[in-house]
Short mmCIF file of C-alpha atoms in Angstrom, two decimals:
data_model
loop_
_atom_site.label_atom_id
_atom_site.label_comp_id
_atom_site.label_asym_id
_atom_site.label_seq_id
_atom_site.Cartn_x
_atom_site.Cartn_y
_atom_site.Cartn_z
CA MET A 1205 -4.23 9.70 -1.66
CA SER A 1206 -3.75 11.05 -5.17
CA THR A 1207 -0.52 9.11 -5.59
CA GLY A 1208 0.08 8.74 -9.30
CA GLU A 1209 -0.97 12.30 -10.07
CA THR A 1210 1.00 13.67 -7.14
CA TYR A 1211 4.16 12.05 -8.49
CA ARG A 1212 3.47 13.42 -11.96
CA VAL A 1213 3.28 16.95 -10.60
CA ALA A 1214 6.40 16.38 -8.50
CA GLU A 1215 8.26 15.25 -11.61
CA LEU A 1216 7.19 18.36 -13.49
CA GLU A 1217 8.25 20.55 -10.60
CA ALA A 1218 11.60 18.78 -10.48
CA GLN A 1219 12.45 20.36 -13.83
CA GLY A 1220 12.52 23.80 -12.20
CA PRO A 1221 15.04 25.39 -9.84
CA CYS A 1222 15.77 24.23 -6.31
CA ILE A 1223 14.39 26.72 -3.82
CA LEU A 1224 14.54 25.40 -0.25
CA ASP A 1225 17.55 23.08 -0.34
CA THR A 1226 20.03 21.32 -2.61
CA SER A 1227 19.40 17.69 -1.64
CA THR A 1228 19.42 14.91 -4.21
CA TYR A 1229 17.04 12.80 -2.11
CA PRO A 1230 14.30 13.71 -1.77
CA PRO A 1231 14.84 15.72 -4.97
CA CYS A 1232 15.30 19.35 -3.98
CA ALA A 1233 12.97 20.60 -6.74
CA ARG A 1234 10.04 18.40 -5.64
CA ALA A 1235 6.59 19.80 -4.96
CA ARG A 1236 5.83 20.34 -1.26
CA VAL A 1237 2.14 21.14 -1.69
CA VAL A 1238 -0.13 19.73 -4.40
CA SER A 1239 -3.57 21.20 -5.05
CA PHE A 1240 -6.65 19.22 -6.03
CA ASP A 1241 -7.93 22.39 -7.75
CA ARG A 1242 -6.46 21.44 -11.12
CA PRO A 1243 -6.97 19.05 -14.03
CA TYR A 1244 -5.86 15.47 -13.49
CA ALA A 1245 -3.88 13.40 -15.97
CA GLY A 1246 -5.49 10.67 -18.04
CA ASP A 1247 -8.44 12.77 -19.19
CA GLY A 1248 -9.35 13.33 -15.56
CA SER A 1249 -9.15 9.70 -14.45
CA SER A 1250 -5.50 9.79 -13.30
CA ASP A 1251 -4.64 6.17 -12.34
CA PHE A 1252 -8.17 5.19 -11.28
CA LEU A 1253 -8.73 2.95 -14.30
CA THR A 1254 -5.66 0.80 -13.57
CA ASN A 1255 -5.07 1.01 -9.81
CA GLU A 1256 -8.67 0.97 -8.60
CA TYR A 1257 -11.36 0.20 -11.17
CA PRO A 1258 -10.51 -3.51 -11.73
CA LEU A 1259 -11.18 -4.26 -8.06
CA VAL A 1260 -14.30 -2.08 -8.00
CA ALA A 1261 -15.62 -3.99 -11.02
CA PHE A 1262 -14.76 -7.36 -9.46
CA MET A 1263 -16.52 -6.55 -6.18
CA GLU A 1264 -19.60 -5.23 -7.98
CA GLU A 1265 -19.74 -8.35 -10.14
CA GLU A 1266 -19.72 -10.44 -6.96
CA GLY A 1267 -22.56 -8.39 -5.46
CA LEU A 1268 -20.63 -7.43 -2.33
CA ASP A 1269 -22.01 -4.98 0.21
CA LEU A 1270 -19.73 -2.00 -0.38
CA THR A 1271 -19.27 1.54 0.86
CA TYR A 1272 -17.10 3.84 -1.23
CA CYS A 1273 -15.09 6.53 0.49
CA THR A 1274 -12.17 8.72 -0.51
CA ASP A 1275 -9.10 9.34 1.61
CA ILE A 1276 -10.50 12.81 2.35
CA CYS A 1277 -13.69 11.21 3.67
CA VAL A 1278 -11.68 9.01 6.05
CA PHE A 1279 -9.52 12.00 7.01
CA ASP A 1280 -12.62 13.95 8.06
CA HIS A 1281 -14.59 11.01 9.52
CA PRO A 1282 -12.15 8.30 10.69
CA GLN A 1283 -14.74 6.90 13.10
CA MET A 1284 -16.80 5.69 10.14
CA LEU A 1285 -14.39 2.76 9.77
CA LEU A 1286 -15.85 1.28 12.95
CA GLN A 1287 -19.15 0.78 11.11
CA HIS A 1288 -17.60 -1.71 8.67
CA ARG A 1289 -16.00 -5.13 8.69
CA THR A 1290 -13.04 -4.38 6.44
CA LEU A 1291 -11.05 -1.45 5.11
CA VAL A 1292 -9.88 -2.22 1.57
CA GLY A 1293 -6.77 -0.42 0.31
CA LEU A 1294 -6.07 -0.35 -3.42
CA ASP A 1295 -2.88 -0.27 -5.50
CA HIS A 1296 -0.28 2.29 -4.40
CA ASP A 1297 -2.03 3.59 -1.27
CA GLU A 1298 1.20 5.24 -0.19
CA THR A 1299 0.34 8.64 1.27
CA TRP A 1300 -1.67 8.90 4.52
CA THR A 1301 -2.61 11.63 6.97
CA ASP A 1302 -2.45 11.09 10.71
CA SER A 1303 -6.23 11.11 10.96
CA GLU A 1304 -6.40 8.23 8.48
CA ARG A 1305 -3.61 6.34 10.23
CA THR A 1306 -5.10 6.61 13.71
CA GLY A 1307 -8.55 5.82 12.34
CA ALA A 1308 -7.27 2.59 10.81
CA LEU A 1309 -5.37 1.63 13.97
CA GLN A 1310 -8.44 2.24 16.12
CA ALA A 1311 -10.63 0.27 13.74
CA ALA A 1312 -8.22 -2.70 13.74
CA ALA A 1313 -8.15 -2.59 17.54
CA HIS A 1314 -11.93 -3.07 17.41
CA GLY A 1315 -11.82 -6.04 15.03
CA VAL A 1316 -12.06 -4.30 11.65
CA ASN A 1317 -9.99 -6.18 9.06
CA MET A 1318 -7.44 -4.44 6.83
CA ALA A 1319 -6.93 -5.66 3.26
CA PHE A 1320 -4.05 -3.81 1.60
CA PHE A 1321 -3.87 -5.05 -1.99
CA GLY A 1322 -1.08 -2.64 -2.98
CA ALA A 1323 2.46 -2.09 -1.77
CA ALA A 1324 4.13 0.94 -0.14
CA THR A 1325 1.11 1.42 2.13
CA LEU A 1326 1.60 4.00 4.88
CA VAL A 1327 5.03 5.15 3.68
CA ARG A 1328 4.53 8.87 3.08
CA HIS A 1329 3.26 11.23 5.77
CA ALA A 1330 1.00 14.06 4.57
CA ARG A 1331 -1.61 16.44 5.88
CA LEU A 1332 -4.49 18.27 4.23
CA GLU A 1333 -5.04 22.00 4.25
CA PRO A 1334 -7.70 24.28 2.73
CA SER A 1335 -7.41 26.13 -0.55
CA PRO A 1336 -9.43 29.23 -1.57
CA LEU A 1337 -12.03 26.81 -2.96
CA GLY A 1338 -12.66 24.90 0.26
CA ALA A 1339 -11.42 22.57 3.00
CA ASP A 1340 -8.97 19.71 2.39
CA ARG A 1341 -8.05 20.87 -1.11
CA GLN A 1342 -4.26 20.88 -0.69
CA GLU A 1343 -2.05 17.88 0.08
CA VAL A 1344 1.06 18.85 2.03
CA ASP A 1345 4.18 16.69 2.23
CA TYR A 1346 7.53 18.43 2.70
CA ARG A 1347 9.37 15.10 3.11
CA ASP A 1348 11.82 17.02 5.30
CA SER A 1349 10.65 17.97 8.78
CA SER A 1350 13.18 20.81 8.98
CA GLU A 1351 11.44 22.56 6.08
CA ASP A 1352 7.88 22.06 7.31
CA PRO A 1353 6.41 25.20 8.93
CA ALA A 1354 4.36 22.92 11.19
CA LYS A 1355 7.53 21.96 13.09
CA SER A 1356 7.35 25.15 15.16
CA GLY A 1357 5.01 24.58 18.08
CA GLY A 1358 2.61 22.39 16.16
CA ASN A 1359 1.38 18.84 16.54
CA PRO A 1360 4.42 16.57 15.90
CA TRP A 1361 2.12 14.06 14.21
CA ALA A 1362 1.33 16.66 11.56
CA VAL A 1363 4.96 17.41 10.67
CA THR A 1364 5.81 15.76 7.36
CA GLY A 1365 9.17 14.01 7.39
CA ASN A 1366 10.33 11.79 4.54
CA THR A 1367 8.36 8.80 5.84
CA TRP A 1368 6.20 7.93 8.83
CA ALA A 1369 9.29 6.34 10.35
CA SER A 1370 11.18 9.65 10.15
CA PRO A 1371 11.27 12.08 13.09
CA PRO A 1372 9.30 13.57 14.68
CA SER A 1373 6.59 10.95 14.10
CA SER A 1374 9.11 8.06 14.22
CA TRP A 1375 6.36 5.48 13.73
CA ASN A 1376 7.24 2.18 12.03
CA ALA A 1377 4.30 0.85 10.00
CA ALA A 1378 5.75 -2.68 9.97
CA GLY A 1379 4.28 -3.34 13.41
CA PHE A 1380 0.84 -2.84 11.88
CA LEU A 1381 1.28 -4.12 8.32
CA GLY A 1382 3.59 -7.02 9.11
CA GLU A 1383 6.13 -5.93 6.52
CA ALA A 1384 7.80 -2.80 5.13
CA TYR A 1385 8.29 -0.95 1.88
CA SER A 1386 11.52 -2.20 0.34
CA GLY A 1387 11.98 -0.77 -3.15
CA TYR A 1388 10.72 -1.12 -6.69
CA LEU A 1389 11.18 -2.84 -10.01
CA GLU A 1390 13.10 -0.61 -12.39
CA PRO A 1391 10.97 1.25 -14.97
CA ASP A 1392 10.38 -0.67 -18.22
CA THR A 1393 11.37 -3.91 -16.50
CA PRO A 1394 9.07 -6.91 -17.10
CA ASN A 1395 6.82 -7.76 -14.18
CA ALA A 1396 8.04 -10.47 -11.82
CA GLY A 1397 6.33 -13.69 -10.78
CA MET A 1398 4.66 -14.29 -7.41
CA GLN A 1399 5.86 -17.45 -5.63
CA VAL A 1400 3.75 -19.39 -3.15
CA LEU A 1401 5.37 -20.04 0.25
CA GLU A 1402 2.44 -21.21 2.43
CA PRO A 1403 0.13 -23.28 0.16
CA SER A 1404 -2.06 -24.43 3.06
CA SER A 1405 -3.20 -20.85 3.65
CA TRP A 1406 -6.81 -19.84 3.13
CA LEU A 1407 -5.51 -17.38 0.51
CA PHE A 1408 -4.85 -20.17 -2.01
CA ARG A 1409 -8.06 -22.19 -1.64
CA GLY A 1410 -9.50 -23.14 -4.99
CA THR A 1411 -6.42 -22.07 -6.93
CA GLY A 1412 -4.66 -25.40 -7.32
CA LEU A 1413 -1.39 -23.75 -6.34
CA VAL A 1414 1.23 -25.67 -4.37
CA GLY A 1415 4.39 -24.66 -2.54
CA GLY A 1416 6.79 -23.09 -5.00
CA SER A 1417 4.13 -22.37 -7.63
CA VAL A 1418 4.76 -19.13 -9.49
CA ILE A 1419 2.04 -16.86 -10.84
CA PRO A 1420 3.81 -15.13 -13.75
CA SER A 1421 4.04 -11.39 -14.36
CA VAL A 1422 1.95 -10.10 -11.43
CA ILE A 1423 4.51 -8.13 -9.38
CA GLY A 1424 5.47 -4.67 -10.58
CA SER A 1425 6.28 -1.15 -9.48
CA ASP A 1426 6.83 -0.88 -5.69
CA ILE A 1427 7.28 -3.93 -3.47
CA ASP A 1428 7.04 -4.74 0.23
CA HIS A 1429 9.35 -7.05 2.13
CA LEU A 1430 9.23 -8.96 5.40
CA ALA A 1431 10.51 -6.58 8.06
CA PRO A 1432 13.18 -7.52 10.62
CA ALA A 1433 11.80 -9.59 13.48
CA ALA A 1434 12.07 -6.72 15.93
CA ALA A 1435 9.83 -4.54 13.77
CA SER A 1436 7.02 -6.88 12.75
CA PRO A 1437 4.51 -8.91 14.81
CA ALA A 1438 5.71 -12.29 16.05
CA ASN A 1439 2.72 -13.98 14.43
CA VAL A 1440 3.33 -12.60 10.94
CA GLU A 1441 2.59 -15.32 8.39
CA VAL A 1442 4.43 -15.05 5.07
CA LEU A 1443 2.15 -16.30 2.30
CA THR A 1444 4.22 -15.46 -0.77
CA HIS A 1445 7.98 -15.00 -1.00
CA SER A 1446 8.98 -13.96 -4.49
CA PRO A 1447 12.60 -13.53 -5.60
CA ILE A 1448 13.44 -10.55 -7.82
CA PRO A 1449 16.94 -10.16 -9.30
CA LEU A 1450 18.68 -6.95 -8.31
CA SER A 1451 19.38 -6.44 -12.00
CA LYS A 1452 15.67 -5.65 -12.26
CA ALA A 1453 15.00 -3.90 -8.96
CA TYR A 1454 16.20 -1.26 -6.55
CA THR A 1455 16.22 -1.89 -2.81
CA ASN A 1456 18.07 -0.65 0.24
CA GLN A 1457 16.63 -3.39 2.46
CA GLY A 1458 19.23 -6.09 1.90
CA ALA A 1459 20.27 -8.53 -0.80
CA TRP A 1460 20.58 -12.31 -0.89
CA ASN A 1461 22.76 -13.81 -3.64
CA GLY A 1462 21.88 -10.97 -5.98
CA GLN A 1463 18.18 -11.01 -5.20
CA THR A 1464 15.61 -9.16 -3.16
CA TYR A 1465 12.11 -10.40 -2.37
CA SER A 1466 8.52 -9.25 -2.58
CA ASP A 1467 6.49 -10.76 0.26
CA GLY A 1468 2.78 -11.15 0.89
CA THR A 1469 1.90 -11.33 4.60
CA TYR A 1470 -1.02 -11.92 6.93
CA THR A 1471 -1.30 -11.13 10.63
CA THR A 1472 -4.11 -11.19 13.15
CA GLU A 1473 -4.41 -8.82 16.07
CA ALA A 1474 -5.64 -9.39 19.62
CA SER A 1475 -9.02 -8.00 18.54
CA GLY A 1476 -9.27 -10.71 15.87
CA ALA A 1477 -8.74 -8.25 13.04
CA GLY A 1478 -6.88 -9.67 10.07
CA VAL A 1479 -4.27 -7.56 8.26
CA PHE A 1480 -3.36 -8.66 4.73
CA ASP A 1481 -0.54 -6.96 2.80
CA SER A 1482 0.00 -8.19 -0.75
CA GLY A 1483 3.49 -6.72 -1.09
CA ASP A 1484 2.65 -6.16 -4.77
CA ASN A 1485 1.76 -2.77 -6.20
CA ILE A 1486 -0.10 -4.02 -9.27
CA TRP A 1487 -2.33 -6.68 -7.67
CA VAL A 1488 -5.51 -4.77 -8.55
CA ALA A 1489 -4.38 -4.26 -12.15
CA THR A 1490 -3.90 -8.03 -12.58
CA LEU A 1491 -7.64 -8.57 -12.08
CA GLN A 1492 -8.37 -7.21 -15.54
CA PRO A 1493 -9.47 -9.88 -18.03
CA CYS A 1494 -6.70 -10.97 -20.33
CA ALA A 1495 -6.86 -10.55 -24.08
CA PRO A 1496 -8.34 -13.48 -26.04
CA GLY A 1497 -5.69 -16.01 -26.90
CA ALA A 1498 -3.18 -14.71 -24.36
CA ALA A 1499 -0.50 -17.34 -23.78
CA SER A 1500 -0.41 -16.74 -20.02
CA CYS A 1501 -3.26 -15.12 -18.11
CA PRO A 1502 -2.94 -14.61 -14.35
CA ALA A 1503 -6.38 -12.99 -13.94
CA THR A 1504 -8.24 -16.22 -13.08
CA VAL A 1505 -6.02 -17.23 -10.17
CA MET A 1506 -5.61 -13.62 -8.98
CA ARG A 1507 -9.39 -13.19 -8.93
CA GLN A 1508 -9.75 -16.40 -6.91
CA MET A 1509 -7.20 -15.20 -4.36
CA THR A 1510 -8.85 -11.78 -4.19
CA GLY A 1511 -12.20 -13.43 -3.63
CA ASN A 1512 -10.71 -15.50 -0.82
CA VAL A 1513 -9.52 -12.33 0.94
CA LEU A 1514 -12.86 -10.57 0.55
CA SER A 1515 -14.86 -13.65 1.56
CA LEU A 1516 -12.91 -14.18 4.79
CA PHE A 1517 -12.65 -10.52 5.69
CA GLY A 1518 -16.30 -9.85 4.91
CA LYS A 1519 -17.46 -12.23 7.64
CA GLY A 1520 -16.03 -10.22 10.53
CA PRO A 1521 -12.74 -10.45 12.45
CA ALA A 1522 -10.69 -12.87 10.34
CA GLY A 1523 -8.70 -14.13 13.30
CA ALA A 1524 -11.80 -15.76 14.76
CA THR A 1525 -11.62 -18.50 12.12
CA GLU A 1526 -8.19 -18.04 10.50
CA PRO A 1527 -5.61 -16.85 13.03
CA SER A 1528 -2.22 -16.16 11.55
CA HIS A 1529 0.60 -18.58 12.29
CA GLY A 1530 4.08 -17.13 12.48
CA ASN A 1531 6.30 -18.86 9.94
CA ARG A 1532 9.32 -16.59 9.65
CA ALA A 1533 11.60 -19.59 10.13
CA ALA A 1534 10.26 -21.12 6.91
CA VAL A 1535 11.42 -18.17 4.82
CA LEU A 1536 14.48 -18.98 2.74
CA GLN A 1537 17.04 -17.63 2.31
CA ALA A 1538 17.28 -17.01 6.07
CA GLY A 1539 16.53 -13.40 6.90
CA SER A 1540 15.21 -12.62 3.45
#
């Protein structure tokens, strides 16, 4: 969805008066409905050039067989996912409609891989409505089911609570993604490093990385975290487990000796579909070539890892050749 621009509008709206409630979270002056019938920030590009374009450019350079589709396209035609081998999600793919969600679940059940390169995937629950200019031109997310007019006699899956896990949908995305949204690095905080946990994984082929290797400055903004065992698949394989000091991050998902963690996970479903979640909201941005003479440039290794995901997932159900191996017990500190 139009995440970065949606937040910008919500921030602007938050400067006005509170109308429906007086809550501090979600902010009472937030926008409930955002229209696409308006100019976008960034000279019309919004966050496309940072959150999406670097991966588009990389895939085009590699000559991959691609189909481009917006969230609105998937909303209207979720069955189209069944015609492809992989659904690729980009940085900050946070806001989903129920049509998109069920389309992705159905596709995965039929062996379609899911590559989520961003974090905070499938957190916010929205729906689309028409504007005077046409269908699907308004994005609706009340973030409080008691305020949503759809709560009265409507489809409970259309009612927009704060998250998908909130009533009345009460659906935990961790069972699908393998992990859960856990917080964010504080604004203006330097990016964190990504630490390798499972060096034997297909993800690290050709990188030269070993257990404990750290790729500097590639984790920023929102982060995902390994969900409690009861919420995530038993075969979830943790590929990266990266400590972030709480002095630099916010989380309400637990703390271990003053740290939280950003995790990258991989699971395979009964259909053979592979589900990769990077746990890092700026993965795509790290694919941009570094400036000449840069002292530390993560782009080369990040491009190799990205290529490994696309190569495996482009061949068909990833579990046929690379089934995930549950390794929760190897995650230290225990429970983190």
